[in-house]
PDB file of C-alpha atoms in Angstrom:
ATOM      1  CA  THR A 176    -116.285-120.654 -61.048  1.00 51.00           C
ATOM      2  CA  LEU A 177    -112.748-121.631 -61.998  1.00 45.00           C
ATOM      3  CA  TYR A 178    -111.339-125.019 -61.004  1.00 51.00           C
ATOM      4  CA  VAL A 179    -107.747-125.378 -59.804  1.00 46.00           C
ATOM      5  CA  PRO A 180    -106.448-128.944 -59.268  1.00 54.00           C
ATOM      6  CA  GLY A 181    -105.024-128.432 -55.791  1.00 49.00           C
ATOM      7  CA  VAL A 182    -101.914-126.550 -54.724  1.00 50.00           C
ATOM      8  CA  GLY A 183     -99.513-128.699 -56.719  1.00 50.00           C
ATOM      9  CA  VAL A 184     -97.490-131.648 -55.473  1.00 64.00           C
ATOM     10  CA  ASP A 185     -93.774-132.062 -56.098  1.00 66.00           C
ATOM     11  CA  LEU A 186     -93.791-135.246 -58.149  1.00 75.00           C
ATOM     12  CA  SER A 187     -90.078-135.176 -58.952  1.00 72.00           C
ATOM     13  CA  GLU A 188     -89.287-137.737 -56.229  1.00 74.00           C
ATOM     14  CA  PHE A 189     -92.014-140.115 -57.356  1.00 76.00           C
ATOM     15  CA  ALA A 190     -90.711-142.104 -60.294  1.00 80.00           C
ATOM     16  CA  PRO A 191     -93.015-144.919 -61.442  1.00 86.00           C
ATOM     17  CA  LYS A 192     -92.082-148.084 -59.591  1.00 90.00           C
ATOM     18  CA  THR A 193     -90.715-151.112 -61.378  1.00 93.00           C
ATOM     19  CA  ASN A 194     -91.151-154.767 -60.473  1.00 94.00           C
ATOM     20  CA  GLU A 195     -87.464-154.807 -59.520  1.00 95.00           C
ATOM     21  CA  LEU A 196     -87.870-151.893 -57.102  1.00 95.00           C
ATOM     22  CA  LYS A 197     -90.966-153.469 -55.592  1.00 96.00           C
ATOM     23  CA  SER A 198     -89.113-156.760 -55.040  1.00 97.00           C
ATOM     24  CA  GLU A 199     -86.085-155.025 -53.528  1.00 97.00           C
ATOM     25  CA  LEU A 200     -88.239-153.065 -51.098  1.00 97.00           C
ATOM     26  CA  ARG A 201     -90.172-156.157 -50.042  1.00 98.00           C
ATOM     27  CA  LYS A 202     -86.906-157.892 -49.201  1.00 97.00           C
ATOM     28  CA  GLU A 203     -85.716-154.804 -47.311  1.00 97.00           C
ATOM     29  CA  TYR A 204     -88.894-154.634 -45.224  1.00 98.00           C
ATOM     30  CA  GLY A 205     -89.322-158.395 -44.760  1.00 97.00           C
ATOM     31  CA  TYR A 206     -92.416-158.953 -46.877  1.00 97.00           C
ATOM     32  CA  ASP A 207     -92.930-161.974 -49.081  1.00 96.00           C
ATOM     33  CA  GLU A 208     -93.272-161.727 -52.847  1.00 95.00           C
ATOM     34  CA  ASN A 209     -96.609-163.516 -52.550  1.00 95.00           C
ATOM     35  CA  ASP A 210     -98.086-161.106 -50.003  1.00 97.00           C
ATOM     36  CA  PHE A 211    -100.885-158.940 -51.358  1.00 98.00           C
ATOM     37  CA  ILE A 212    -100.230-155.588 -49.718  1.00 98.00           C
ATOM     38  CA  LEU A 213    -102.657-152.713 -49.225  1.00 98.00           C
ATOM     39  CA  ILE A 214    -101.603-149.372 -47.777  1.00 98.00           C
ATOM     40  CA  TYR A 215    -103.541-146.521 -46.171  1.00 98.00           C
ATOM     41  CA  PRO A 216    -101.290-143.720 -44.867  1.00 97.00           C
ATOM     42  CA  ALA A 217    -103.532-141.751 -42.503  1.00 96.00           C
ATOM     43  CA  ASP A 218    -103.596-140.668 -38.880  1.00 96.00           C
ATOM     44  CA  PHE A 219    -106.127-142.628 -36.847  1.00 96.00           C
ATOM     45  CA  CYS A 220    -109.307-140.606 -36.372  1.00 95.00           C
ATOM     46  CA  GLU A 221    -113.036-140.706 -37.086  1.00 95.00           C
ATOM     47  CA  ARG A 222    -112.641-138.803 -40.353  1.00 96.00           C
ATOM     48  CA  LYS A 223    -110.143-141.296 -41.757  1.00 97.00           C
ATOM     49  CA  ASN A 224    -112.575-144.106 -40.874  1.00 97.00           C
ATOM     50  CA  GLN A 225    -110.116-147.016 -40.636  1.00 98.00           C
ATOM     51  CA  MET A 226    -112.785-149.299 -39.196  1.00 97.00           C
ATOM     52  CA  MET A 227    -114.507-149.512 -42.580  1.00 98.00           C
ATOM     53  CA  LEU A 228    -111.292-150.832 -44.087  1.00 98.00           C
ATOM     54  CA  LEU A 229    -110.687-153.329 -41.274  1.00 98.00           C
ATOM     55  CA  LYS A 230    -114.191-154.732 -41.699  1.00 98.00           C
ATOM     56  CA  ALA A 231    -113.518-155.106 -45.420  1.00 98.00           C
ATOM     57  CA  LEU A 232    -110.242-156.862 -44.671  1.00 98.00           C
ATOM     58  CA  LYS A 233    -112.017-159.374 -42.433  1.00 98.00           C
ATOM     59  CA  ILE A 234    -114.204-160.336 -45.399  1.00 98.00           C
ATOM     60  CA  VAL A 235    -111.201-160.557 -47.719  1.00 98.00           C
ATOM     61  CA  THR A 236    -109.184-162.799 -45.394  1.00 98.00           C
ATOM     62  CA  GLU A 237    -111.991-165.342 -45.250  1.00 97.00           C
ATOM     63  CA  LYS A 238    -111.005-166.107 -48.842  1.00 97.00           C
ATOM     64  CA  HIS A 239    -107.394-164.932 -49.118  1.00 98.00           C
ATOM     65  CA  LYS A 240    -105.056-165.252 -46.137  1.00 96.00           C
ATOM     66  CA  ASN A 241    -101.918-163.677 -47.611  1.00 97.00           C
ATOM     67  CA  VAL A 242    -103.233-160.105 -47.458  1.00 98.00           C
ATOM     68  CA  LYS A 243    -101.568-157.373 -45.414  1.00 98.00           C
ATOM     69  CA  LEU A 244    -102.793-153.877 -44.672  1.00 98.00           C
ATOM     70  CA  LEU A 245    -100.135-151.307 -43.787  1.00 98.00           C
ATOM     71  CA  CYS A 246    -101.390-148.426 -41.654  1.00 98.00           C
ATOM     72  CA  PRO A 247     -98.737-145.740 -41.199  1.00 98.00           C
ATOM     73  CA  GLY A 248    -100.010-142.749 -39.228  1.00 96.00           C
ATOM     74  CA  LEU A 249    -100.269-141.211 -35.770  1.00 94.00           C
ATOM     75  CA  GLN A 250    -101.858-143.733 -33.434  1.00 92.00           C
ATOM     76  CA  THR A 251    -103.534-141.489 -30.859  1.00 89.00           C
ATOM     77  CA  TYR A 252    -107.005-142.895 -31.600  1.00 90.00           C
ATOM     78  CA  MET A 253    -106.165-146.417 -32.741  1.00 93.00           C
ATOM     79  CA  ALA A 254    -107.347-148.408 -29.699  1.00 95.00           C
ATOM     80  CA  GLU A 255    -110.709-149.364 -31.267  1.00 95.00           C
ATOM     81  CA  CYS A 256    -108.988-150.551 -34.446  1.00 97.00           C
ATOM     82  CA  GLU A 257    -106.408-152.559 -32.550  1.00 96.00           C
ATOM     83  CA  HIS A 258    -109.123-154.137 -30.431  1.00 97.00           C
ATOM     84  CA  TYR A 259    -111.111-155.062 -33.553  1.00 98.00           C
ATOM     85  CA  CYS A 260    -108.081-156.763 -35.108  1.00 98.00           C
ATOM     86  CA  LYS A 261    -107.397-158.814 -31.986  1.00 97.00           C
ATOM     87  CA  ASN A 262    -111.031-159.939 -31.747  1.00 98.00           C
ATOM     88  CA  ASN A 263    -111.326-160.821 -35.436  1.00 98.00           C
ATOM     89  CA  GLY A 264    -108.108-162.691 -36.134  1.00 97.00           C
ATOM     90  CA  LEU A 265    -106.468-159.876 -38.094  1.00 98.00           C
ATOM     91  CA  THR A 266    -103.339-159.306 -36.010  1.00 97.00           C
ATOM     92  CA  ASP A 267    -101.161-160.994 -38.637  1.00 97.00           C
ATOM     93  CA  ASN A 268    -102.815-159.090 -41.467  1.00 98.00           C
ATOM     94  CA  VAL A 269    -102.663-155.515 -40.186  1.00 98.00           C
ATOM     95  CA  GLU A 270     -99.530-153.551 -39.312  1.00 98.00           C
ATOM     96  CA  PHE A 271     -99.903-150.357 -37.297  1.00 97.00           C
ATOM     97  CA  LEU A 272     -96.711-148.552 -38.269  1.00 97.00           C
ATOM     98  CA  GLY A 273     -96.995-145.230 -36.456  1.00 96.00           C
ATOM     99  CA  TYR A 274     -95.633-141.972 -37.855  1.00 95.00           C
ATOM    100  CA  ARG A 275     -93.296-142.675 -40.772  1.00 96.00           C
ATOM    101  CA  ARG A 276     -90.973-140.732 -43.049  1.00 94.00           C
ATOM    102  CA  ASP A 277     -90.643-143.546 -45.607  1.00 95.00           C
ATOM    103  CA  ILE A 278     -94.119-143.440 -47.149  1.00 94.00           C
ATOM    104  CA  TYR A 279     -92.585-143.392 -50.630  1.00 93.00           C
ATOM    105  CA  LYS A 280     -91.016-146.807 -50.026  1.00 96.00           C
ATOM    106  CA  LEU A 281     -94.100-148.244 -48.359  1.00 97.00           C
ATOM    107  CA  ASP A 282     -96.312-147.070 -51.226  1.00 96.00           C
ATOM    108  CA  ALA A 283     -93.855-148.530 -53.727  1.00 96.00           C
ATOM    109  CA  LEU A 284     -93.869-152.027 -52.193  1.00 97.00           C
ATOM    110  CA  ALA A 285     -97.672-152.116 -51.971  1.00 98.00           C
ATOM    111  CA  ASP A 286     -99.983-153.542 -54.607  1.00 98.00           C
ATOM    112  CA  VAL A 287    -102.937-151.222 -54.046  1.00 98.00           C
ATOM    113  CA  SER A 288    -103.499-147.950 -52.201  1.00 98.00           C
ATOM    114  CA  VAL A 289    -106.775-147.578 -50.314  1.00 98.00           C
ATOM    115  CA  SER A 290    -108.730-144.883 -48.538  1.00 98.00           C
ATOM    116  CA  SER A 291    -111.804-145.215 -46.336  1.00 98.00           C
ATOM    117  CA  SER A 292    -111.997-141.510 -45.530  1.00 98.00           C
ATOM    118  CA  ARG A 293    -115.283-139.757 -44.780  1.00 97.00           C
ATOM    119  CA  GLN A 294    -114.099-136.526 -46.417  1.00 93.00           C
ATOM    120  CA  GLU A 295    -110.962-135.029 -47.917  1.00 93.00           C
ATOM    121  CA  GLY A 296    -109.613-131.868 -49.471  1.00 86.00           C
ATOM    122  CA  LEU A 297    -107.393-133.176 -52.236  1.00 88.00           C
ATOM    123  CA  PRO A 298    -105.567-136.086 -50.564  1.00 91.00           C
ATOM    124  CA  ILE A 299    -101.805-135.887 -51.022  1.00 90.00           C
ATOM    125  CA  ASN A 300    -101.406-139.549 -50.023  1.00 93.00           C
ATOM    126  CA  LEU A 301    -103.436-140.655 -53.046  1.00 95.00           C
ATOM    127  CA  ILE A 302    -101.660-138.276 -55.422  1.00 93.00           C
ATOM    128  CA  GLU A 303     -98.312-139.703 -54.326  1.00 93.00           C
ATOM    129  CA  ALA A 304     -99.606-143.263 -54.704  1.00 95.00           C
ATOM    130  CA  MET A 305    -100.820-142.465 -58.218  1.00 95.00           C
ATOM    131  CA  ALA A 306     -97.405-141.015 -59.086  1.00 94.00           C
ATOM    132  CA  LEU A 307     -95.917-144.427 -58.304  1.00 95.00           C
ATOM    133  CA  GLY A 308     -98.472-146.182 -60.476  1.00 96.00           C
ATOM    134  CA  ASN A 309    -100.699-147.621 -57.760  1.00 97.00           C
ATOM    135  CA  PRO A 310    -104.363-148.335 -58.428  1.00 98.00           C
ATOM    136  CA  ILE A 311    -106.693-146.769 -55.861  1.00 98.00           C
ATOM    137  CA  ILE A 312    -109.728-148.168 -54.050  1.00 98.00           C
ATOM    138  CA  ALA A 313    -111.365-145.313 -52.155  1.00 98.00           C
ATOM    139  CA  THR A 314    -114.609-144.044 -50.717  1.00 98.00           C
ATOM    140  CA  ASP A 315    -116.719-141.954 -53.073  1.00 98.00           C
ATOM    141  CA  VAL A 316    -116.354-138.690 -51.198  1.00 97.00           C
ATOM    142  CA  ARG A 317    -115.083-135.217 -52.055  1.00 94.00           C
ATOM    143  CA  GLY A 318    -111.363-135.241 -52.692  1.00 94.00           C
ATOM    144  CA  ASN A 319    -111.132-138.947 -53.358  1.00 97.00           C
ATOM    145  CA  ASN A 320    -113.515-138.723 -56.296  1.00 96.00           C
ATOM    146  CA  ASP A 321    -111.544-135.825 -57.738  1.00 94.00           C
ATOM    147  CA  LEU A 322    -108.602-138.197 -58.149  1.00 96.00           C
ATOM    148  CA  VAL A 323    -110.179-141.591 -58.780  1.00 97.00           C
ATOM    149  CA  GLN A 324    -112.125-142.265 -61.953  1.00 97.00           C
ATOM    150  CA  ASP A 325    -114.186-145.333 -61.185  1.00 98.00           C
ATOM    151  CA  GLY A 326    -113.112-148.267 -63.300  1.00 98.00           C
ATOM    152  CA  LYS A 327    -110.275-146.300 -64.903  1.00 98.00           C
ATOM    153  CA  ASN A 328    -107.486-145.850 -62.325  1.00 98.00           C
ATOM    154  CA  GLY A 329    -109.282-147.537 -59.449  1.00 98.00           C
ATOM    155  CA  TYR A 330    -112.670-147.952 -57.829  1.00 98.00           C
ATOM    156  CA  LEU A 331    -114.970-145.688 -55.835  1.00 98.00           C
ATOM    157  CA  ILE A 332    -116.954-147.267 -52.995  1.00 98.00           C
ATOM    158  CA  GLU A 333    -119.945-145.919 -51.111  1.00 98.00           C
ATOM    159  CA  LEU A 334    -118.998-144.707 -47.648  1.00 98.00           C
ATOM    160  CA  ASP A 335    -119.013-147.509 -45.040  1.00 97.00           C
ATOM    161  CA  ASP A 336    -119.834-150.218 -47.596  1.00 98.00           C
ATOM    162  CA  SER A 337    -117.171-152.647 -46.391  1.00 98.00           C
ATOM    163  CA  GLN A 338    -118.591-155.493 -48.477  1.00 98.00           C
ATOM    164  CA  ALA A 339    -118.158-153.502 -51.696  1.00 98.00           C
ATOM    165  CA  MET A 340    -114.642-152.523 -50.642  1.00 98.00           C
ATOM    166  CA  ALA A 341    -113.826-156.182 -49.977  1.00 98.00           C
ATOM    167  CA  ASP A 342    -115.275-157.238 -53.333  1.00 98.00           C
ATOM    168  CA  LYS A 343    -112.991-154.848 -55.218  1.00 98.00           C
ATOM    169  CA  ILE A 344    -109.927-155.911 -53.243  1.00 98.00           C
ATOM    170  CA  ILE A 345    -110.711-159.557 -54.002  1.00 98.00           C
ATOM    171  CA  GLU A 346    -111.218-158.686 -57.670  1.00 98.00           C
ATOM    172  CA  LEU A 347    -107.681-157.307 -57.861  1.00 98.00           C
ATOM    173  CA  ILE A 348    -106.167-160.181 -55.884  1.00 98.00           C
ATOM    174  CA  GLU A 349    -107.661-162.590 -58.399  1.00 98.00           C
ATOM    175  CA  ASN A 350    -106.845-160.500 -61.472  1.00 96.00           C
ATOM    176  CA  THR A 351    -103.347-159.054 -61.140  1.00 93.00           C
ATOM    177  CA  SER A 352    -103.299-157.828 -64.749  1.00 96.00           C
ATOM    178  CA  LYS A 353    -106.031-155.392 -63.725  1.00 98.00           C
ATOM    179  CA  ILE A 354    -103.664-153.887 -61.155  1.00 97.00           C
ATOM    180  CA  TYR A 355    -101.217-152.919 -63.898  1.00 96.00           C
ATOM    181  CA  GLU A 356    -104.019-151.605 -66.107  1.00 98.00           C
ATOM    182  CA  LEU A 357    -105.452-149.355 -63.396  1.00 98.00           C
ATOM    183  CA  GLY A 358    -101.994-148.306 -62.215  1.00 97.00           C
ATOM    184  CA  ALA A 359    -101.011-147.219 -65.708  1.00 97.00           C
ATOM    185  CA  GLU A 360    -104.036-144.925 -65.756  1.00 97.00           C
ATOM    186  CA  SER A 361    -103.014-143.467 -62.387  1.00 97.00           C
ATOM    187  CA  LEU A 362     -99.696-142.474 -63.946  1.00 93.00           C
ATOM    188  CA  LYS A 363    -101.467-140.790 -66.857  1.00 93.00           C
ATOM    189  CA  LEU A 364    -103.851-138.838 -64.631  1.00 93.00           C
ATOM    190  CA  VAL A 365    -101.483-137.702 -61.880  1.00 92.00           C
ATOM    191  CA  GLY A 366     -99.598-135.136 -63.966  1.00 82.00           C
ATOM    192  CA  GLU A 367    -102.516-132.729 -63.677  1.00 74.00           C
ATOM    193  CA  TYR A 368    -101.792-132.387 -59.953  1.00 73.00           C
ATOM    194  CA  GLY A 369     -98.044-131.729 -60.173  1.00 57.00           C
ATOM    195  CA  GLU A 370     -96.535-128.364 -59.275  1.00 50.00           C
ATOM    196  CA  LYS A 371     -95.700-127.467 -62.884  1.00 52.00           C
ATOM    197  CA  ALA A 372     -99.200-128.199 -64.189  1.00 48.00           C
ATOM    198  CA  VAL A 373    -100.914-126.311 -61.358  1.00 43.00           C
ATOM    199  CA  LEU A 374     -98.619-123.298 -61.799  1.00 46.00           C
ATOM    200  CA  GLU A 375     -99.366-123.177 -65.529  1.00 45.00           C
ATOM    201  CA  HIS A 376    -103.084-123.424 -64.748  1.00 39.00           C
ATOM    202  CA  MET A 377    -102.894-120.552 -62.255  1.00 43.00           C
ATOM    203  CA  VAL A 378    -101.010-118.345 -64.727  1.00 42.00           C
ATOM    204  CA  TYR A 379    -103.683-119.057 -67.339  1.00 42.00           C
ATOM    205  CA  ILE A 380    -106.446-118.048 -64.887  1.00 45.00           C
ATOM    206  CA  TYR A 381    -104.678-114.826 -63.905  1.00 42.00           C
ATOM    207  CA  LYS A 382    -104.197-113.917 -67.575  1.00 54.00           C
ATOM    208  CA  THR A 383    -107.851-114.717 -68.306  1.00 59.00           C
ATOM    209  CA  LEU A 384    -108.895-112.381 -65.471  1.00 53.00           C
ATOM    210  CA  GLY A 385    -106.504-109.701 -66.688  1.00 58.00           C
ATOM    211  CA  LEU A 386    -104.466-109.807 -63.497  1.00 57.00           C
ATOM    212  CA  VAL A 387    -101.107-110.332 -65.213  1.00 57.00           C
TER     213      VAL A 387
END
């Protein structure tokens, strides 16, 4: 069995974000410098499992009020999530953004990228977040755990363990230096998934098999 790290993502548009860029984007989008911003770009559906993340956020906001979760994605199946937010005092903490073409900017203004998915292939949204230098908190499922090395560039959480997800979010809120440490590792690891690296890997495999 030969492993290929995905189909290759064009990382040329994803320069590592700077503090200046992050501040500029927050002003542009109307967010405060003191907001702690999470982002999960994903269409609303059972597989993407947004309810796990909302339940984690409820725990987080009991201790930290200045947390926002940005949820760009098609909203066809978002009614349950919206209802949960209204019933649990999260309407000021969660933004349902619909389909967006500015994910690069939204990722860049966020502090941490998250994923509560039940399963993935090799999630492009996390690769792009890593290319910006975001730490990742994600469920320990196929695809996510190909990209996230627990404790190195983020944290892996058991599926539907909202308490554990909340604990890791709180850990990063209270230890911002850890965000930079994990994010730096994301930048180191993401190159493996770029178009150039994947192409070189494929050429090597074809040569090994005597096909070229």
